[in-house]
Amino acid sequence: MQSSAPIVNIAAYKFVSFDDHAERREQYREICNRLDLKGTILLTPEGINLFLAGSRNAVDDFLRWLRSDARFADIEVKESYSESQPFKRMLVKLKREIITMKMPLIQPEKGRAPAVEPKTLKRWLDQGHDDAGKPVVMMDTRNAFEVDVGTFDHTVDYRIEKFSDFPEVAAAHKEEFSGKTVVTFCTGGIRCEKAAIHMQNIGYESVYQLDGGILKYFEEVGGEHYRGDCFVFDYRTALTPGLNPSGHTRCKTCDNVITPSEKSVPSDAISTSCPRCAES
């Protein structure tokens, strides 16, 4: 996808043994600052997760540098575009996990759950079943406030507050999906990758992860079978199926997501709070 917008936004992750992640922190910070990139990079023993934005040349230079490390030579990147820089600063953080699940035996590097490509998933949703004839159920692995911005039609949403709640919820509802194919999904693929492995481990009969998450689905398929927008963790707040900023913002007081229609509601406190928290 090409765009005339001056800022390129990239999202990427890879689960791979990264024992020297702490030692490499300064190198990552130095090259990002030199290229005037902004965003967040998470370095962990289990791999890397990054959200960065900058000029086309800067992003390309960073990816060439990143892929010169054999461990990340094949890292897949999702791109979108914006008219302005969506991040305010550059952070390189050290963490224990790419995404906190508190399930140390879940190690995607040692083997992924089956993944379904966006175009295949669309075909399954069009026909109402997978290629084996099983009904397809979409399961959202994101937090409740993210789901409220947008999700797939008729999705299963357990209203979790944090991803570490997901394993217990998935185990409690396993019997409800007998004879069905469950497709887990999230924003970019990280959470649903861990979720699908856990579900396999506890005995789900047929479970897939949506390869590349919602953002890759938007990139390759568009918005069919999806309602609303996709929450993202930067100052754009949410993206449309066309991968453009949706107009959502975050409340400065309570951090709730404010929809474009809510922003048009008169409120004396709208500059510092949203209509919902202004009432209280």
XYZ file of C-alpha atoms in Angstrom:
280
model
C 0.000 0.000 0.000
C 1.444 3.350 -1.044
C 0.468 6.776 0.269
C 1.463 10.401 -0.195
C 1.285 10.962 3.591
C 4.730 11.934 4.907
C 4.817 9.682 7.992
C 5.199 5.912 7.757
C 3.944 3.943 10.771
C 5.226 0.414 11.267
C 4.228 -2.359 13.654
C 6.207 -5.577 13.950
C 7.017 -8.350 16.364
C 8.854 -11.627 16.443
C 9.098 -14.347 19.059
C 12.722 -15.513 19.117
C 15.358 -16.130 21.798
C 16.930 -12.749 22.521
C 19.284 -13.360 25.433
C 21.308 -10.179 24.833
C 18.249 -7.919 24.667
C 19.411 -5.784 27.597
C 22.871 -5.298 26.126
C 21.387 -4.214 22.783
C 19.111 -1.563 24.275
C 21.499 1.350 23.715
C 22.088 0.356 20.097
C 18.355 0.430 19.409
C 17.965 3.752 21.169
C 20.916 5.301 19.314
C 19.811 4.357 15.802
C 16.210 5.431 16.403
C 17.309 8.810 17.729
C 19.752 9.249 14.855
C 16.987 8.536 12.335
C 14.514 10.772 14.204
C 12.103 7.885 14.711
C 9.546 7.982 17.489
C 7.489 5.262 19.132
C 8.110 2.310 21.413
C 10.316 -0.766 21.140
C 9.967 -3.595 23.650
C 13.007 -5.839 24.030
C 12.399 -9.097 25.913
C 14.035 -12.503 26.341
C 11.283 -13.953 24.128
C 11.682 -11.465 21.287
C 10.829 -7.961 20.105
C 7.737 -5.830 19.645
C 7.808 -2.379 18.065
C 5.644 0.523 16.988
C 7.615 3.226 15.182
C 6.909 6.212 12.961
C 9.070 8.456 10.817
C 9.974 9.320 7.259
C 10.069 6.672 4.531
C 13.864 6.766 4.342
C 14.267 6.579 8.119
C 11.949 3.582 8.443
C 13.688 1.770 5.584
C 17.115 2.462 7.103
C 15.972 1.145 10.487
C 14.527 -2.042 8.974
C 17.744 -2.708 7.061
C 19.660 -2.351 10.321
C 17.214 -4.545 12.259
C 17.240 -7.289 9.631
C 21.045 -7.368 9.623
C 20.622 -9.319 12.868
C 19.961 -12.866 11.636
C 17.356 -13.376 14.347
C 15.167 -10.679 12.787
C 16.045 -11.132 9.127
C 12.529 -12.371 8.337
C 10.523 -10.104 10.640
C 7.206 -9.120 9.054
C 6.141 -5.481 9.168
C 2.708 -3.899 8.857
C 2.559 -0.342 7.540
C 0.096 2.517 7.727
C 0.433 6.227 7.046
C -0.351 9.520 8.717
C -0.020 13.228 8.011
C 1.723 13.887 11.328
C 3.924 12.044 13.824
C 1.596 9.978 16.090
C 4.189 9.525 18.859
C 5.664 12.188 21.109
C 8.919 10.467 22.040
C 11.158 7.460 21.461
C 11.176 4.718 24.111
C 13.179 1.484 24.182
C 11.959 -0.644 27.084
C 13.095 -3.912 28.639
C 10.322 -6.321 29.624
C 9.937 -9.956 30.646
C 7.368 -10.723 27.913
C 6.364 -9.147 24.626
C 2.797 -9.221 25.930
C 2.143 -10.177 29.542
C 0.296 -13.496 29.838
C 2.058 -14.933 32.912
C 2.194 -18.357 31.227
C 5.933 -19.114 30.917
C 5.309 -22.449 29.183
C 3.708 -20.624 26.242
C 6.689 -20.177 23.909
C 5.648 -19.301 20.320
C 9.252 -19.592 19.147
C 9.031 -23.363 19.715
C 5.920 -23.760 17.600
C 2.942 -21.668 16.609
C -0.678 -22.644 16.613
C -2.163 -22.925 13.109
C -2.646 -19.516 11.485
C -5.318 -18.513 8.997
C -4.530 -15.881 6.381
C -6.905 -12.887 6.133
C -8.163 -13.807 2.664
C -8.911 -17.353 3.777
C -10.712 -16.096 6.860
C -12.854 -13.790 4.750
C -13.807 -16.722 2.559
C -14.726 -18.763 5.640
C -16.848 -15.916 6.981
C -18.472 -15.413 3.572
C -19.518 -19.073 3.441
C -20.248 -19.429 7.158
C -17.880 -22.338 7.804
C -14.278 -23.443 7.372
C -13.041 -25.801 4.670
C -13.962 -28.812 6.824
C -17.536 -27.579 7.167
C -17.235 -26.494 10.814
C -18.928 -23.276 11.966
C -16.390 -20.484 12.480
C -16.378 -18.519 15.736
C -14.325 -15.335 16.111
C -12.780 -14.810 19.574
C -11.416 -11.386 20.545
C -8.367 -11.592 22.821
C -8.131 -7.836 23.431
C -9.207 -5.785 26.421
C -12.826 -4.656 26.662
C -12.152 -0.972 25.880
C -10.372 -1.968 22.652
C -13.250 -4.212 21.590
C -15.694 -1.343 22.091
C -13.960 0.656 19.342
C -14.532 -2.117 16.811
C -14.454 -5.868 16.295
C -15.595 -8.636 13.937
C -19.293 -9.344 13.522
C -20.767 -11.726 16.113
C -17.451 -12.072 17.911
C -17.022 -13.729 21.311
C -15.920 -11.035 23.757
C -15.249 -11.948 27.383
C -14.785 -8.317 28.505
C -11.341 -8.974 29.947
C -9.483 -6.111 31.596
C -5.983 -7.433 30.917
C -4.537 -10.191 28.754
C -3.354 -12.236 31.741
C -7.078 -12.826 32.478
C -7.557 -14.627 29.156
C -6.184 -18.130 29.993
C -8.664 -18.701 32.826
C -11.614 -17.396 30.807
C -10.736 -19.533 27.781
C -10.482 -22.645 29.937
C -13.827 -21.978 31.614
C -15.682 -21.809 28.276
C -13.912 -24.578 26.347
C -16.900 -26.936 26.149
C -18.997 -24.288 24.398
C -16.884 -24.626 21.244
C -17.111 -28.360 20.654
C -17.480 -29.052 16.939
C -16.580 -25.474 15.987
C -13.479 -23.759 14.648
C -12.322 -20.856 16.798
C -10.264 -18.044 15.253
C -8.511 -15.861 17.823
C -7.570 -12.328 16.841
C -6.056 -9.129 18.205
C -4.606 -5.888 16.852
C -1.372 -7.111 15.278
C -1.119 -10.827 16.044
C 0.841 -11.028 19.306
C -1.931 -11.753 21.773
C -3.821 -14.131 19.517
C -0.600 -16.052 18.846
C -0.140 -16.779 22.543
C -3.880 -17.293 23.056
C -4.184 -19.914 20.330
C -1.242 -21.917 21.703
C -2.787 -21.891 25.179
C -6.140 -23.004 23.791
C -4.494 -25.875 21.944
C -2.682 -26.885 25.115
C -5.887 -27.081 27.155
C -7.738 -29.145 24.571
C -9.617 -26.904 22.141
C -10.395 -29.137 19.157
C -9.896 -26.633 16.320
C -8.279 -23.248 16.922
C -6.450 -20.801 14.661
C -4.874 -17.388 15.077
C -5.584 -14.634 12.561
C -2.191 -14.143 10.945
C -1.094 -10.533 11.401
C -4.186 -9.612 13.390
C -6.783 -7.006 12.510
C -4.282 -4.640 10.901
C -3.183 -7.231 8.357
C -6.818 -8.145 7.719
C -7.556 -4.476 6.972
C -4.499 -4.265 4.714
C -5.338 -7.369 2.666
C -9.136 -7.590 2.847
C -10.580 -4.297 4.056
C -13.465 -4.077 6.484
C -15.782 -6.877 5.386
C -17.244 -8.766 8.379
C -15.786 -6.107 10.693
C -17.738 -3.321 12.388
C -16.193 -0.113 13.631
C -12.504 0.762 13.777
C -9.387 -0.759 15.326
C -7.899 0.664 18.506
C -4.142 1.268 18.333
C -1.739 2.252 21.094
C -0.544 5.580 19.730
C -1.876 9.095 19.385
C -4.048 8.163 16.429
C -6.152 6.101 18.901
C -7.933 4.091 16.202
C -7.678 3.245 12.503
C -10.410 2.704 9.946
C -10.434 -0.404 7.727
C -8.649 1.830 5.202
C -5.834 2.227 7.776
C -6.528 5.929 8.213
C -6.972 7.700 11.577
C -10.629 7.368 12.568
C -11.030 10.552 14.589
C -11.201 8.805 17.967
C -9.215 10.372 20.825
C -8.450 9.539 24.473
C -9.901 11.431 27.422
C -7.206 13.339 29.310
C -8.974 12.715 32.610
C -10.190 9.100 32.589
C -8.340 7.765 29.489
C -11.584 6.490 27.959
C -11.836 6.426 24.189
C -13.882 9.341 22.842
C -15.724 8.705 19.576
C -16.020 11.393 16.887
C -19.731 11.760 17.718
C -18.987 12.233 21.430
C -16.486 14.965 20.610
C -19.317 16.918 18.987
C -21.409 16.827 22.187
C -21.254 20.200 23.974
C -19.503 20.007 27.331
C -17.938 22.652 29.513
C -15.213 20.174 30.413
C -14.597 18.734 26.956
C -11.074 20.167 26.792
C -10.001 18.156 29.820
C -12.490 15.310 30.009
C -14.998 13.296 28.024
C -18.821 13.581 28.258
C -18.943 10.377 30.330
C -16.541 11.417 33.075
C -17.634 15.062 32.899
C -21.075 13.939 34.104
C -19.514 12.401 37.207
